[in-house]
Amino acid sequence: MIIQAVFIHIALLGSIFVIYFRSPVITGLTPIRNNEEKAPAKRLVLLVTDGLRSQSFFENDCQHIPKIKELFLENGLLGISQTRVPTESRPGHIALIAGLYEDPSAVTRGWKDNPIDFDTVFNRSSMTYAFGAHDVLSIFSKITTDGRMLIDSYDHELDFSGSVKTFMLDTWVFNKTKQLLDRKREELQDQQKLVFFLHLLGLDSAGHIHKPGTPDFYENLHITDEGVSDIYEYFENIFPDGKTAYVLTSDHGMTDSGSHGSGGIEETSTPLFIWGSGVKNWHSLDNHSYETVRISKIEVPLFQVEQAQIAPLMSALIGQSPPVNNFGKLPINLLNVSLAYQAESLSINAFQILSQYEMLIDQFESGFFSKILSTFEPLTKEKVSEFHKTVDHLLKERSFEKVIEISEETIEKSLDGIEYFQTYYKNVLLFSTVMTFLGWIFYLLQVLKEDLVFKAQPLITKLFLWSSLPLVIIVLQKIPLGVAFYMILPIVIWVAVGENFTVLMKNVRTFEIQTFLLLLFGCEIVVLSFFQKEFISLAFVALSLKRTNLSHFTSVYQKLHFVLVYALLLLFPLFALKETNKSIIFLIVGVCFTLLRTDMYKIKDGVKKFTVFTIVNMTVCIYLHSNKIQIPSIIYLISWFNLICNLFIPIYVTPAQDQTRIYHIIHSLKMVFMTFSISYEVIFLEMFSSFLVNFVKKGNSREIKENSFITALSILIFTFYSFYSTGNTASVSSFNPSIVRCYFSTFSPFTIMFLVILKLVIPVVITVTIFFGLSKPQLNERNVYIWLLVICNVLGINFLFFVKNKGSWLEIGSSISHFVIMEVTTLVLVLISLLAKFLINVHFNGKRNDD
């Protein structure tokens, strides 16, 4: 059953990428010709200030970047580059340098690499010299052909302690660039289409460690500002011909808490400053025609561009064709070139995007049924051919304005056409996926009530008969394998369901209308909580009122204590977890709550002493970290020792089947969670675990025994309640570095991921442990698992239709995350329940009860 569930949920998880998101990388393309007109610049300098947000750039009249401010008040253009999620270094740099947004298929590489090679500005250049962090430069060096890219990089380990000066990373890049220019001064003078890439990681590191807006962050920003100004003067001295173009921007921004990865305005709005040969001077522009920003009491034009537009812009400045996988439209209004050059550059951009569309339409028309299927009418193959002829003719006739007009129109149509064919089977796939969900839900309901019997031979025969015609259509139309898989999957599920159809019908009639309505109500409340987290409090209230029996409390004090904790818990989802000056107060209160709680007497004396040891060690770490003092390695070793001991103590200090083991598990997990906390999370977890113990022990035992559905719904709602109340997010990249302060200071992605996930699941493990430990022997684990699968699949159908691939990238990224969370949650809960059972060593009676 578990193996089947894993397979189906992984398959359903992948459905949204096939339905809504096809890989943007179209293979088999050939580069478009270079611009035949003389390029305005011979060389390009790209400076990427990693992690610099627009707010920090323009803050207080640009007071933190006085040198750059002096530069753009003299010449060039200012703008805002709008990024897309995920706002991380790899996708951000790829968008800048390839004009290509995040490839969903990169999930198969853990979002660390693109599985399909793509073209870049560096590939089209005659030579690229790059300096910076190895993890960024290596993205492009391994796909840049013919030795056209030379890199000089460092392996970077981010130190969270604050004792290392982050601006040294940028200083290293500036010094290495100067050394290259001095060494190759004569050799590079007459070289065309030359690119210099300076990756400046200091500000990203400073933002993570010190947080934007702090004195240490501004110190790095001042050094970077001086370095940019200095390297500009260095280039101008080495190349006095005035044929150098400069682009200064960022791959992503950053929140006040020092995180990025999501779609907030602070993360998606990045500065853009371009100047030099081929770039307009803002002084010559009519400010009334543009949005402006007031700097030094002067209204300076402020241009808005999409991040992917920078790739064709850089290509146009040095006269090369855009990368073949580019989706960005050239912003010709930024170029200080002739009308002929604008027309030639934009038409090349149109041909390059159009070639991607042509590849897709050729693939579609190679299918047997393509002539009777609908196609993209605004841009048929005849219209594509007509565009090629028209542009060639207009360029010869020097009708440049007309070339610009039809090129812009064709780019828009080509992008729409690419999306059309990449989502061609969307409606069919949505129907197929919903049928897969429904078939799987009905199958689970069959399993819930009866032991099913399958006869292999008839099942295989029926499967062959039902799938023969769809398979023939799929093969003849040359439908992609991913699409074909999701078309066939519901047939497989429903053939299996049909084998026991009479059982299904009987079971459907036995389900009470109350259970059905509660299933829909509970699921919709959970769905709404993803958009307004206050709704999870409503679900929390509804469950508590249904399951809690106050008459089971033996004293007025117990009743008041329970009601008070219950009322306070309702407030936590309303808070936003932030590290402030008052955070340490909340943390201290949480520690006191843990030490003074009423059930401490159930914990063995040795464990109590170890608890004090853990708290002392944590206090030392927090003190040193908050004062930016390097934490000694021995303290880190002690922290790891505490972590391991706390995870294993419950197994060895109490015998199996002893209920006190449950309290030791809860206590030890709280200790681990405490070391990751930065604010009020400890208070919440203390109250939450106390509430759950009373909720299960004082609840309606008959309902626990007879209604596995309510138990499953309770576990799921409490799981999401703990997520919202502890401020956890689904993005590991959005973590606050302070949570790992007790364990190490350098940036170690996999170790950080482990610790962030550990913090995330501790409240869930506590929830499941309490349910499975204190509900025995009434709890029917088998039925609880099945109901969890049913509930999450009902939720999955909801979120399948909420997935977006248009509009705000915050909404798009969130919609994907919601669907992924629902498809993974049940399987994670099953694994966590197995872990909980191992820890408490509880044996269940195995008896199944009808719900």
mmCIF file with all atom_site columns, C-alpha atoms in Angstrom, residues 177 205 286 345 349 409 462 488 508 546 550 559 585 623 660 715 755 834 845:
data_model
loop_
_atom_site.group_PDB
_atom_site.id
_atom_site.type_symbol
_atom_site.label_atom_id
_atom_site.label_alt_id
_atom_site.label_comp_id
_atom_site.label_asym_id
_atom_site.label_entity_id
_atom_site.label_seq_id
_atom_site.pdbx_PDB_ins_code
_atom_site.Cartn_x
_atom_site.Cartn_y
_atom_site.Cartn_z
_atom_site.occupancy
_atom_site.B_iso_or_equiv
_atom_site.pdbx_formal_charge
_atom_site.auth_seq_id
_atom_site.auth_comp_id
_atom_site.auth_asym_id
_atom_site.auth_atom_id
_atom_site.pdbx_PDB_model_num
ATOM 1  C CA . THR A 1 177 ? 40.249  42.052 -12.957 1.00 0.00 ? 177 THR A CA 1
ATOM 2  C CA . SER A 1 205 ? 26.936  37.479 2.065   1.00 0.00 ? 205 SER A CA 1
ATOM 3  C CA . ASP A 1 286 ? 12.298  64.328 -22.017 1.00 0.00 ? 286 ASP A CA 1
ATOM 4  C CA . SER A 1 345 ? 18.936  44.395 -33.757 1.00 0.00 ? 345 SER A CA 1
ATOM 5  C CA . ASN A 1 349 ? 15.793  39.370 -31.747 1.00 0.00 ? 349 ASN A CA 1
ATOM 6  C CA . GLU A 1 409 ? 4.435   42.392 -33.048 1.00 0.00 ? 409 GLU A CA 1
ATOM 7  C CA . LYS A 1 462 ? -8.860  -5.319 -19.450 1.00 0.00 ? 462 LYS A CA 1
ATOM 8  C CA . ILE A 1 488 ? -2.747  6.601  -19.753 1.00 0.00 ? 488 ILE A CA 1
ATOM 9  C CA . VAL A 1 508 ? -20.068 4.509  -0.980  1.00 0.00 ? 508 VAL A CA 1
ATOM 10 C CA . LYS A 1 546 ? -15.744 18.595 18.599  1.00 0.00 ? 546 LYS A CA 1
ATOM 11 C CA . LEU A 1 550 ? -14.163 19.422 29.531  1.00 0.00 ? 550 LEU A CA 1
ATOM 12 C CA . LYS A 1 559 ? -10.144 23.398 32.954  1.00 0.00 ? 559 LYS A CA 1
ATOM 13 C CA . ILE A 1 585 ? 12.951  38.024 25.627  1.00 0.00 ? 585 ILE A CA 1
ATOM 14 C CA . TYR A 1 623 ? 25.539  35.502 23.478  1.00 0.00 ? 623 TYR A CA 1
ATOM 15 C CA . THR A 1 660 ? 6.823   8.120  30.414  1.00 0.00 ? 660 THR A CA 1
ATOM 16 C CA . ILE A 1 715 ? -3.336  15.252 12.641  1.00 0.00 ? 715 ILE A CA 1
ATOM 17 C CA . LEU A 1 755 ? 18.733  21.359 10.239  1.00 0.00 ? 755 LEU A CA 1
ATOM 18 C CA . LEU A 1 834 ? 6.610   5.185  11.564  1.00 0.00 ? 834 LEU A CA 1
ATOM 19 C CA . ASN A 1 845 ? -4.012  -4.268 17.986  1.00 0.00 ? 845 ASN A CA 1
#
